[in-house]
Coordinates of C-alpha atoms and ligand atoms in Angstrom, one line a residue:
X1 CA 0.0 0.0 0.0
X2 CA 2.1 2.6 -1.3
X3 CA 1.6 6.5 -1.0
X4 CA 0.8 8.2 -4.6
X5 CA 2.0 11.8 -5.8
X6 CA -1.2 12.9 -5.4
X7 CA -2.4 12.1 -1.9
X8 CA 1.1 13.4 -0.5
X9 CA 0.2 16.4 -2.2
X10 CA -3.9 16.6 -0.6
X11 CA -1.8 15.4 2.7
X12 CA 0.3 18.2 2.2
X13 CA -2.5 20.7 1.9
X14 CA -4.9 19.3 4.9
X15 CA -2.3 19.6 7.2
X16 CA -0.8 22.8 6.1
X17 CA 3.8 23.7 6.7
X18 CA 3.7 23.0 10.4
X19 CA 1.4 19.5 9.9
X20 CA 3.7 17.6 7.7
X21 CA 7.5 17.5 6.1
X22 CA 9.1 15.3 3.6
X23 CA 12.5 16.6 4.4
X24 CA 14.0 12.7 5.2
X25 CA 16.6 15.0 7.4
X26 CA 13.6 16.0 9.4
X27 CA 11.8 12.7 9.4
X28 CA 15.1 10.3 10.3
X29 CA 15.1 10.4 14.0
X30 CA 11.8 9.1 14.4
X31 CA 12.6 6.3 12.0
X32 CA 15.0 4.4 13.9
X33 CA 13.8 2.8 17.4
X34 CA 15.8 3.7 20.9
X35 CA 18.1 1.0 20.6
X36 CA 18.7 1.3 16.6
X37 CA 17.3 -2.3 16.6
X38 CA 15.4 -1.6 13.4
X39 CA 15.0 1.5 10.9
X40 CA 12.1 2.3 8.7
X41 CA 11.6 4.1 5.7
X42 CA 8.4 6.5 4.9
X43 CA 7.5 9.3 2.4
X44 CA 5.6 12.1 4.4
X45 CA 6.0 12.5 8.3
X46 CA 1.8 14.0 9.1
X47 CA 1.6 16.0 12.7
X48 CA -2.1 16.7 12.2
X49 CA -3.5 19.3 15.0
X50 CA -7.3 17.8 16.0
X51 CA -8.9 15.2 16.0
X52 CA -10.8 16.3 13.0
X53 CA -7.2 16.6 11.0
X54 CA -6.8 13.2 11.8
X55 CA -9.9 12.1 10.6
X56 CA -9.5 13.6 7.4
X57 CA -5.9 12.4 6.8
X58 CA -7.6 8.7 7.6
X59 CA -10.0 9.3 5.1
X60 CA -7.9 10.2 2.6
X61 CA -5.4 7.4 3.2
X62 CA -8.3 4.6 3.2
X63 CA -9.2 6.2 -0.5
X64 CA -6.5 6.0 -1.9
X65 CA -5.7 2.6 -0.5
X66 CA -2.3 4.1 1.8
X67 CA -1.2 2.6 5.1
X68 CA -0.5 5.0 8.4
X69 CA 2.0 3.9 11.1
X70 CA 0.7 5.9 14.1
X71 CA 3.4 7.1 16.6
X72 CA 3.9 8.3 20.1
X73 CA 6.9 8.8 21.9
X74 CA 9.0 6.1 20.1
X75 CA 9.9 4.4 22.7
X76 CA 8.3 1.4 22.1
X77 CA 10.4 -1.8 22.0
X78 CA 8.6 -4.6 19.7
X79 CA 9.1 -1.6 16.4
X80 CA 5.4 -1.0 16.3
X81 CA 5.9 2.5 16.0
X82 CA 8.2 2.2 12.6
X83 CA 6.5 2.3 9.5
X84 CA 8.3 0.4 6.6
X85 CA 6.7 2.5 3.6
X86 CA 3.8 3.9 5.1
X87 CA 2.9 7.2 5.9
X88 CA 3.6 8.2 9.3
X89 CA 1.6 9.4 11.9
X90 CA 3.2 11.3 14.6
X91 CA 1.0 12.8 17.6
X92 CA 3.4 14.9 18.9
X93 CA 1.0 18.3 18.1
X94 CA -1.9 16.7 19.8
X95 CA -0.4 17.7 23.8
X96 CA -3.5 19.7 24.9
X97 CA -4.8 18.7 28.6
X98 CA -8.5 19.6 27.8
X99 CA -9.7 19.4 31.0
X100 CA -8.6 18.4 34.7
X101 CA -11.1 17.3 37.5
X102 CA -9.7 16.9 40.9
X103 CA -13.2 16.7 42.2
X104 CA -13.9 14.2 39.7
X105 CA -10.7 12.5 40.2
X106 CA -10.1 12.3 36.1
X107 CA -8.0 14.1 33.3
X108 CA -8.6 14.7 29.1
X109 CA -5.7 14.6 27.5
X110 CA -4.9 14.5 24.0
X111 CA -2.8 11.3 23.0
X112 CA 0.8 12.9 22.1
X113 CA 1.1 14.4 25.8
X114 CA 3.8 13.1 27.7
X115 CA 2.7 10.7 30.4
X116 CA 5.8 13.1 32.2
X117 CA 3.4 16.2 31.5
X118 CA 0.1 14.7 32.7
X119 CA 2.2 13.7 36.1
X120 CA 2.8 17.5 36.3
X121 CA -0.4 18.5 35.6
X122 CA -1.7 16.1 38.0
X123 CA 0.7 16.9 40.8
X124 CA -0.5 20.8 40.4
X125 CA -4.2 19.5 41.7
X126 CA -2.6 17.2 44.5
X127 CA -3.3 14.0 42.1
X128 CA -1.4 11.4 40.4
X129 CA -1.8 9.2 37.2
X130 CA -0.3 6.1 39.3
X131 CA 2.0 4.7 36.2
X132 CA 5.5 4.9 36.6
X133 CA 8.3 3.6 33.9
X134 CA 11.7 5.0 33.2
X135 CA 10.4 6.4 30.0
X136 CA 7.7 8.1 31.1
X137 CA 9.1 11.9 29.8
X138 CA 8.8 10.7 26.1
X139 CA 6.5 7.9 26.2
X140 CA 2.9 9.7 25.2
X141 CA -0.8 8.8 26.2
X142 CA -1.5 7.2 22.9
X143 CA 1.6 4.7 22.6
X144 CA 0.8 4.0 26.6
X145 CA -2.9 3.0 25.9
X146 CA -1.9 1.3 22.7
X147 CA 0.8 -1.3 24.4
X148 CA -1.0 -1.1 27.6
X149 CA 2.1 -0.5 29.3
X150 CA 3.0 -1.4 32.8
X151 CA 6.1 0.2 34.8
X152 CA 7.2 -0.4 38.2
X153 CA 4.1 -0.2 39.7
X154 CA 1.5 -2.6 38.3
X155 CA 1.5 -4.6 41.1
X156 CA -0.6 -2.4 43.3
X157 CA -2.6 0.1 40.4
X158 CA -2.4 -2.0 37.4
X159 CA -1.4 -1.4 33.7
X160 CA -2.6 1.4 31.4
X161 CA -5.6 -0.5 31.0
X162 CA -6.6 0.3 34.5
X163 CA -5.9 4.1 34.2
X164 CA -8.7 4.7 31.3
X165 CA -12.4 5.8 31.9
X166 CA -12.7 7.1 28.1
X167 CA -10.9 7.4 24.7
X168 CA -11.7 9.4 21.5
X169 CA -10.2 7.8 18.5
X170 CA -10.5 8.0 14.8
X171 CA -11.2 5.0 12.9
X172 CA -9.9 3.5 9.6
X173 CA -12.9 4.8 7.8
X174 CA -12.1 8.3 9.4
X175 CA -15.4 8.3 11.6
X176 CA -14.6 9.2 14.9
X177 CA -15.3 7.3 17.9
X178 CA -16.4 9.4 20.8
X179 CA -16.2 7.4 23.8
X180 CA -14.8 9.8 26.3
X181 CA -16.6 10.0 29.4
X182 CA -15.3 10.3 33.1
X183 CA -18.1 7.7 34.6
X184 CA -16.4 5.1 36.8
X185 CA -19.4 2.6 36.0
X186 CA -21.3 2.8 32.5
X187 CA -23.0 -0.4 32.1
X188 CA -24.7 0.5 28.4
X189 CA -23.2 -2.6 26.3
X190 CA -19.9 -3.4 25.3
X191 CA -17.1 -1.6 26.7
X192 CA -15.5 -0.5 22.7
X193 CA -12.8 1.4 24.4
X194 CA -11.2 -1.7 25.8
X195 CA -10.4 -3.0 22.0
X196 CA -8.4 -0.3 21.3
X197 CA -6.1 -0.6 24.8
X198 CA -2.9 -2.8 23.9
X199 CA -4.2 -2.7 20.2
X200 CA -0.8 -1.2 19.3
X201 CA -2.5 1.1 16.3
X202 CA -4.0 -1.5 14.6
X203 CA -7.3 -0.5 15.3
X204 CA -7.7 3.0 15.3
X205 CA -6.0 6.0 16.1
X206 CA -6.2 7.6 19.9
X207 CA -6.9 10.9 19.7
X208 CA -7.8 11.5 23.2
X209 CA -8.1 9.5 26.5
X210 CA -10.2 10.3 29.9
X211 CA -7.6 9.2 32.5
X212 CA -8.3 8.4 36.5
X213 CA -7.0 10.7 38.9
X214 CA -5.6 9.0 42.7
X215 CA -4.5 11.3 45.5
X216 CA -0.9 12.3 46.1
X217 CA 1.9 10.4 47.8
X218 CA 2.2 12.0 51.2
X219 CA 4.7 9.3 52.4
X220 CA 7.1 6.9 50.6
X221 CA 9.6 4.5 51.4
X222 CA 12.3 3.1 49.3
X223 CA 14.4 0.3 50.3
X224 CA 17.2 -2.3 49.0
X225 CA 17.4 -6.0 49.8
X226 CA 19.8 -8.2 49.4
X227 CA 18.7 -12.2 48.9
X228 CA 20.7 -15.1 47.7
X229 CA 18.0 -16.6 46.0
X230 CA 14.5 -15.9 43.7
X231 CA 13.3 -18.3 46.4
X232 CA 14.1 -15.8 49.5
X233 CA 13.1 -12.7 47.0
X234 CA 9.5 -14.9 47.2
X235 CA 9.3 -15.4 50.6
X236 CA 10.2 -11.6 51.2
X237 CA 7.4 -10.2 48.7
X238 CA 4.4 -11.8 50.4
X239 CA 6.3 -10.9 53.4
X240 CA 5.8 -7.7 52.4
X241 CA 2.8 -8.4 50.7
X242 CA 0.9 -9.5 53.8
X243 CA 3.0 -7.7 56.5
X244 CA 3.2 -3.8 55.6
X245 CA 1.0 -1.8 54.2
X246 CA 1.6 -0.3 50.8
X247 CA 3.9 -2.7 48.7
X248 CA 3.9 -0.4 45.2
X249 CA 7.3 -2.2 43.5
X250 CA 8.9 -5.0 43.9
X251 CA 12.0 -5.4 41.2
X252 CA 14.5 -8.1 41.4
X253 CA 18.3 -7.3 39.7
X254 CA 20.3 -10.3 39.2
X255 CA 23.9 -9.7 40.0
X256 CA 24.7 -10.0 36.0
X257 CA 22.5 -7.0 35.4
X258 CA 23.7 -4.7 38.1
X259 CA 27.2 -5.7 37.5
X260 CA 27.1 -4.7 33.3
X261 CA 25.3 -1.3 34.7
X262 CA 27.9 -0.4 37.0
X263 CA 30.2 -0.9 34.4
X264 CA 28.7 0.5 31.4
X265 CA 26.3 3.2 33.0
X266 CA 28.3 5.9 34.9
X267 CA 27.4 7.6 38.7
X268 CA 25.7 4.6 39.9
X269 CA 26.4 3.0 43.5
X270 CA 26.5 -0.4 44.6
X271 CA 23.1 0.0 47.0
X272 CA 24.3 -2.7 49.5
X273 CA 28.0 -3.6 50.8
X274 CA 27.5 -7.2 50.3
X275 CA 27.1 -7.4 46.3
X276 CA 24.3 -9.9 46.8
X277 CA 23.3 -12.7 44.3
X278 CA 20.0 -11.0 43.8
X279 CA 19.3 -7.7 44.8
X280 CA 15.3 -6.0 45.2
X281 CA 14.1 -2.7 45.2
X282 CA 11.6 -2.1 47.7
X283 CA 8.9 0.9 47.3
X284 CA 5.8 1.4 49.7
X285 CA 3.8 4.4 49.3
X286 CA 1.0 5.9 51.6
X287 CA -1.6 8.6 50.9
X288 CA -2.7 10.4 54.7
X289 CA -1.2 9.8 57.8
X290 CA 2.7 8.9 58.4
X291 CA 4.4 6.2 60.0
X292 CA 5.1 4.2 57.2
X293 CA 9.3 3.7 58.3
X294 CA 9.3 2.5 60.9
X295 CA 6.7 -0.4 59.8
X296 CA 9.2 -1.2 57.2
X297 CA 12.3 -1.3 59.1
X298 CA 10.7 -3.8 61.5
X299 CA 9.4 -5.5 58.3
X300 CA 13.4 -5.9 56.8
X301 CA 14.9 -6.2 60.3
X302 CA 12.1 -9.2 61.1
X303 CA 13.3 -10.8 57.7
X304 CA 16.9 -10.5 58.3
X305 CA 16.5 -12.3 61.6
X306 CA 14.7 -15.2 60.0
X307 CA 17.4 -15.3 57.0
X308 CA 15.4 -14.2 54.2
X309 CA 17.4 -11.2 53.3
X310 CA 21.1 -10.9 53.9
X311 CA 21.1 -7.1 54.0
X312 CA 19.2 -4.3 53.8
X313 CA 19.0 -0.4 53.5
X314 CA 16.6 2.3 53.5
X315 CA 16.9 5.1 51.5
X316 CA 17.1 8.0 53.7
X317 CA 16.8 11.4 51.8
X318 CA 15.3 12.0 48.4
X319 CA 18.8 11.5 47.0
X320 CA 19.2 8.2 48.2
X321 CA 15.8 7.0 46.8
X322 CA 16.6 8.6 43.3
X323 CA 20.2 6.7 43.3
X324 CA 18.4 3.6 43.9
X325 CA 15.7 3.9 41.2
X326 CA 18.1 5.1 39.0
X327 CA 20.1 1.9 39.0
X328 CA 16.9 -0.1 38.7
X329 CA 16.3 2.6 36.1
X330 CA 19.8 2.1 34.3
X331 CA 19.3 -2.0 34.1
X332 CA 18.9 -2.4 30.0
X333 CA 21.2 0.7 28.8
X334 CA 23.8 -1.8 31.5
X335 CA 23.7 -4.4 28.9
X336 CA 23.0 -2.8 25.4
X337 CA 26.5 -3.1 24.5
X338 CA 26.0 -3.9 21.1
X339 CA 27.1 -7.7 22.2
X340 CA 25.3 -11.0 20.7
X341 CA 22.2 -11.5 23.0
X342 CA 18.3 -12.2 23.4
X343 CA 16.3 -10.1 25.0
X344 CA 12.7 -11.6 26.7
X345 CA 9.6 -9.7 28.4
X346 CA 8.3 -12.8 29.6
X347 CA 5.9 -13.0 32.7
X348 CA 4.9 -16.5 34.4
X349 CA 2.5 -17.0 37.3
X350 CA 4.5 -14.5 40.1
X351 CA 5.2 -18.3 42.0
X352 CA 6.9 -19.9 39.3
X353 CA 9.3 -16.9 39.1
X354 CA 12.2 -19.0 40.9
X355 CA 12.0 -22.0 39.0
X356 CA 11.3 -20.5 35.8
X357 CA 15.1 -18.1 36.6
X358 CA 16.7 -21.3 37.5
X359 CA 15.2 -23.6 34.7
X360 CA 16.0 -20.4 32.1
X361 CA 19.7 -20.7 33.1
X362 CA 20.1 -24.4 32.4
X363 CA 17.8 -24.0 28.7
X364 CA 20.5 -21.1 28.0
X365 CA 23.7 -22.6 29.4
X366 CA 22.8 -25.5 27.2
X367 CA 22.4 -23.8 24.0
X368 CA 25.1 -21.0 24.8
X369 CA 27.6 -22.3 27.3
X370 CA 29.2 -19.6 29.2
X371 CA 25.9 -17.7 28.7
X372 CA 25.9 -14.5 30.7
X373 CA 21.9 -14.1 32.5
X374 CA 20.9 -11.0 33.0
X375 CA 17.6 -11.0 34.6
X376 CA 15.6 -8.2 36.2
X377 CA 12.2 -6.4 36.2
X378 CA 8.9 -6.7 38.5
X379 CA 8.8 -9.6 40.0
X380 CA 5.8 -8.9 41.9
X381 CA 3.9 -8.9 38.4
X382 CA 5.9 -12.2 37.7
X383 CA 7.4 -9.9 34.9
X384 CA 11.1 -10.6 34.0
X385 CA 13.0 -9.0 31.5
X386 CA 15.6 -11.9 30.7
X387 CA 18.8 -11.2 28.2
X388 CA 20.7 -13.9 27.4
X389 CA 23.9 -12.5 26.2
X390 CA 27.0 -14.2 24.1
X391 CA 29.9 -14.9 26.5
X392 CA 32.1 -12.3 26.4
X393 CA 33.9 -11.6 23.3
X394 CA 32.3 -14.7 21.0
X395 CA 30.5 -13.6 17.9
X396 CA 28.5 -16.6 17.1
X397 CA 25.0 -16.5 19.3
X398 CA 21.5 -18.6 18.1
X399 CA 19.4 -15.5 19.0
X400 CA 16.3 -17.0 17.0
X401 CA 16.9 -20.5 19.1
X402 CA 17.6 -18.9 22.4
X403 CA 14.1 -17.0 21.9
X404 CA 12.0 -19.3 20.8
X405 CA 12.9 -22.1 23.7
X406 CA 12.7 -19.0 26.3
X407 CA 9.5 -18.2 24.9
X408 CA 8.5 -22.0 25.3
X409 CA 9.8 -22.6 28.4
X410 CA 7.4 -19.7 29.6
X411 CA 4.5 -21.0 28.1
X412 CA 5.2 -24.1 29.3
X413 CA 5.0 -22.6 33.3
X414 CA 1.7 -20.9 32.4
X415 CA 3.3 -17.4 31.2
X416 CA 3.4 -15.4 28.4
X417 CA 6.0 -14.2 25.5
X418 CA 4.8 -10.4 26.5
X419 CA 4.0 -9.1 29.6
X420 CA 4.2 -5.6 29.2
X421 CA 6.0 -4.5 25.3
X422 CA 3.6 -5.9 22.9
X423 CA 3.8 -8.0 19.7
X424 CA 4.5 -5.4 17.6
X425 CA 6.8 -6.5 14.3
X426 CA 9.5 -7.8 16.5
X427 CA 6.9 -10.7 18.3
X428 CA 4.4 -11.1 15.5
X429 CA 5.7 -14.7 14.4
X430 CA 6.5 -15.8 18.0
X431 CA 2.3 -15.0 18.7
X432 CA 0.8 -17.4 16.1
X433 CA 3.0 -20.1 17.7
X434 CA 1.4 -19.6 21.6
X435 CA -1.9 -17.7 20.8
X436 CA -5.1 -19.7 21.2
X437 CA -5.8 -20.5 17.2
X438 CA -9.6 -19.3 18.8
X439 CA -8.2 -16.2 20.0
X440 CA -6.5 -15.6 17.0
X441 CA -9.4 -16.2 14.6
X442 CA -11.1 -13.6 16.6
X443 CA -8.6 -11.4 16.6
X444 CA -8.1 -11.6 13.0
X445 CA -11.8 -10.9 12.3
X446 CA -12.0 -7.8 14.7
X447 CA -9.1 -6.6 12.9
X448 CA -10.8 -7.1 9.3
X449 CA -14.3 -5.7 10.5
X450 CA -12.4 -2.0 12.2
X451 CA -9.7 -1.8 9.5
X452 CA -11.0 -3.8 6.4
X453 CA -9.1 -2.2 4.0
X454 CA -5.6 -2.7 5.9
X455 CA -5.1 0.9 6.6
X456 CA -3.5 1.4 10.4
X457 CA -0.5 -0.5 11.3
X458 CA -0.6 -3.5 8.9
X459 CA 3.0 -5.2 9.6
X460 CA 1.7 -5.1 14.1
X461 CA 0.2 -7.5 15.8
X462 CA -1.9 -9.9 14.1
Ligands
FAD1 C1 14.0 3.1 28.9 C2 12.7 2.4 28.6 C3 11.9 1.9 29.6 C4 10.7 1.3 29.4 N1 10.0 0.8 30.5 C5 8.8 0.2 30.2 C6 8.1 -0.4 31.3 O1 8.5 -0.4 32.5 N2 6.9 -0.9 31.0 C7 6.3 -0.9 29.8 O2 5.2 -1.4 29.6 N3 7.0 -0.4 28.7 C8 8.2 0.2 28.9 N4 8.9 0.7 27.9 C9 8.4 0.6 26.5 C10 7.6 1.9 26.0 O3 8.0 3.0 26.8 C11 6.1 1.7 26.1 O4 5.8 0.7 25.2 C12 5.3 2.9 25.8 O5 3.9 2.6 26.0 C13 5.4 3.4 24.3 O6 4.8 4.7 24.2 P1 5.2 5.7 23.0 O7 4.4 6.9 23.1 O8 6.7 5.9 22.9 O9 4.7 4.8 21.8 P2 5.4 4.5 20.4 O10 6.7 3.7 20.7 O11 5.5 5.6 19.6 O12 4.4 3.4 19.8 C14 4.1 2.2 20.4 C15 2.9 1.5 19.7 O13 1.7 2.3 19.9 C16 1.2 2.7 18.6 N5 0.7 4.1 18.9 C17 1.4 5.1 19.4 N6 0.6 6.2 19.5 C18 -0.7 5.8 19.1 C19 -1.9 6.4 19.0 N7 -2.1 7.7 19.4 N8 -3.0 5.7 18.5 C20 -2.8 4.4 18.1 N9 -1.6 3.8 18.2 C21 -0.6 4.5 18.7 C22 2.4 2.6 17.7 O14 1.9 2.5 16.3 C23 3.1 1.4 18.2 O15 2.5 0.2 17.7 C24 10.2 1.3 28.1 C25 10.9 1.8 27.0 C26 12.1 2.4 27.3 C27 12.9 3.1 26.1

């Protein structure tokens, strides 16, 4: 589906100087995804303004029979986002916060609007949008509702999923969908909006999304733990779990990961003395009264006594929490060395977590010997983030057979080959091997009855 002469040029003139460019100069950076994994090629870069530019632009690309790739931030990791001929569609003009309701609890915003500028806009009515991931000042609203991303603190507010009461998005005929109310219960038949969350643009395109409001953070605590096994890291999260209040992240690091980012990533600290097999980041968080400290210092100093941690420390100032996050934070630039490796965004039931780590090192020691493990990420989602990587300096490395039995072995324990990045291009082959064949016949025919024509995203998903 190739773009003619003659719709660039009615592109062109919808969207006016400031809505589009064809300058490749212009258009490059938003071709090649954050780790220059994969580069894409396209013939007019559209910013439209409203949603009503958007329709139009739709409209005109269904006509004359040209595909859109719809993009956010760019920060996506599956290559969703980069369009391989098509025209693309960046957001990035659409920023407005139309309106903000503390006494509704609930925020409009328009989909290229930094989930980083929502925060703020939230935090000046004593709110918050309770979804926290490192790259949350250029991930948007749109690319967020379209992966249904997750962050560090699923585990207690859920993914985007959970965050949306509305969404206003323009379909591949160019109607647009209005669906953007602030109820919190609207039983009136099917729930449409829910199609388009973790759709990754396939679809439609979000134009707009009605976001929950929670209060502010009054009190927070942020704490390291040292374990020697995903075993202890287990026992210590429903510790946690079931002994302290407020349990908002729970993030294991594997000695491999933190090791690669205290080499490779510079100003970070080794968090505790004793360089633990596994380390885990601790965050509680409390909205009213105080007191929350000293709970979990008699939570970690209990669990040291009964040896499941073998260390532990508090962060005690602002600066001390940020260090700590920021290592947690500094995890995959650690290892993006440029060196052989597979990367996973698996997630299994959060109790098979230890054996599927252990049963993952012996499927990868025996395909790679001398395999280095890195494996971090939100355990108390039962979301890892596994990279097998090359030893060092050998070339050779079976990325497409370390994948696929990773991806097996998690399917195997109940899991999935995507917790939290999508399908995009990057899975798309990997998903017809686990997918229900039911699931995917019905996926296939929502797909032909929104976008029969093959207009949004047709190289995502399904
Ligand atoms: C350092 C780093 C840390 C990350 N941490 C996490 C994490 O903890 N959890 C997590 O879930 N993800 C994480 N990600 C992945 C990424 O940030 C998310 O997938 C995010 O949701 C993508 O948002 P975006 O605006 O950049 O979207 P893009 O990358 O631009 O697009 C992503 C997908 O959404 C589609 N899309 C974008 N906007 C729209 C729209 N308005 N309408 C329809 N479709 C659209 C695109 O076509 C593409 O398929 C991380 C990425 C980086 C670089």
């Amino acid at each position: 589906m190739t773009a003619s002469p003659a719709l660039l040029q009615s592109l062109a003139a919808l969207l006016g100087p400031e809505g589009h460019s064809t300058d490749q100069d212009v258009i490059a950076p938003k071709l090649v995804e954050w780790r220059g994994r994969y580069r894409g090629t396209t013939p007019f870069l559209a910013k439209p303004r409203t949603a009503q530019e958007v329709s139009r632009l739709v409209t005109l690309c269904a006509d004359a029979g040209a595909a859109i790739t719809p993009q956010g931030g760019n920060t996506g990791l599956v290559a969703g986002q980069i369009p391989e001929g098509e025209i693309l569609l960046s957001l990035e003009r659409m920023q407005a916060i139309r309106a903000l309701s503390p006494l509704n609890d609930s925020v409009i915003v328009e989909a290229g609007a930094t989930l980083q500028a929502v925060h703020d806009a939230a935090a000046g009515v004593n709110r918050r949008v309770p979804l926290t991931l490192a790259s949350q000042g250029s991930a948007t609203i749109g690319g967020l509702i379209s992966t249904n991303a997750g962050g560090v603190h699923v585990m207690r507010h859920g993914m985007m999923r959970e965050q949306v009461l509305g969404l206003e998005v323009v379909l591949a005929d160019g109607r647009i969908l209005n669906s953007l109310d602030t109820l919190r219960k609207n039983n009136t038949g099917y729930d449409l909006k829910q199609l388009f969350i973790g759709a990754e643009g396939t679809l439609g395109i979000i134009t707009a999304a009605a976001l929950k409001l929670a209060p502010a953070v009054t009190s927070k605590v942020v704490a390291a733990a040292g374990v020697e096994s995903p075993d202890k890291a287990l026992a210590l999260f429903h510790r946690a779990r079931h002994h302290a209040d407020g349990l908002c992240a729970f993030e294991l690091m594997n000695r491999q990961s933190i090791a690669l980012a205290l080499k490779n990533v510079p100003g970070l600290r080794e968090p505790l003395m004793l360089a633990p097999p596994y380390t885990v980041l601790l965050e509680f968080e409390r909205c009213g009264s105080n007191g929350l400290e000293d709970g979990i210092e008699a939570l970690l100093a209990d669990a040291l006594e009964e040896g499941d941690i073998l260390d532990a420390a508090l962060a005690r100032s602002t600066a001390q929490e940020h260090a700590l996050w920021k290592l947690r934070e500094s995890l995959s630039a650690g290892h993006r060395t440029g060196e052989p490796q597979a990367n996973h965004d698996i997630s299994v039931p959060v109790s098979e977590t230890p054996a599927f780590l252990a049963a993952a090192e012996q499927k990868a020691q025996a395909l790679v010997p001398g395999a280095r493990i890195v494996a971090f990420g939100h355990m108390g989602d039962g979301n890892i983030h596994l990279t097998v990587m090359a030893p060092e300096g050998v070339a050779e490395f079976p990325r497409e057979a370390v994948l696929r039995a990773m991806h097996d072995l998690a399917v195997s324990m109940g899991g999935s080959i995507s917790a939290e990045h999508g399908i995009g291009v990057a899975r798309r082959e990997e998903l017809t091997r686990f997918k229900d064949p039911v699931a995917l016949e019905m996926m296939r025919a929502l797909k032909a009855t929104f976008d029969p024509k093959g207009v949004l995203n047709p190289r995502a998903l399904i």
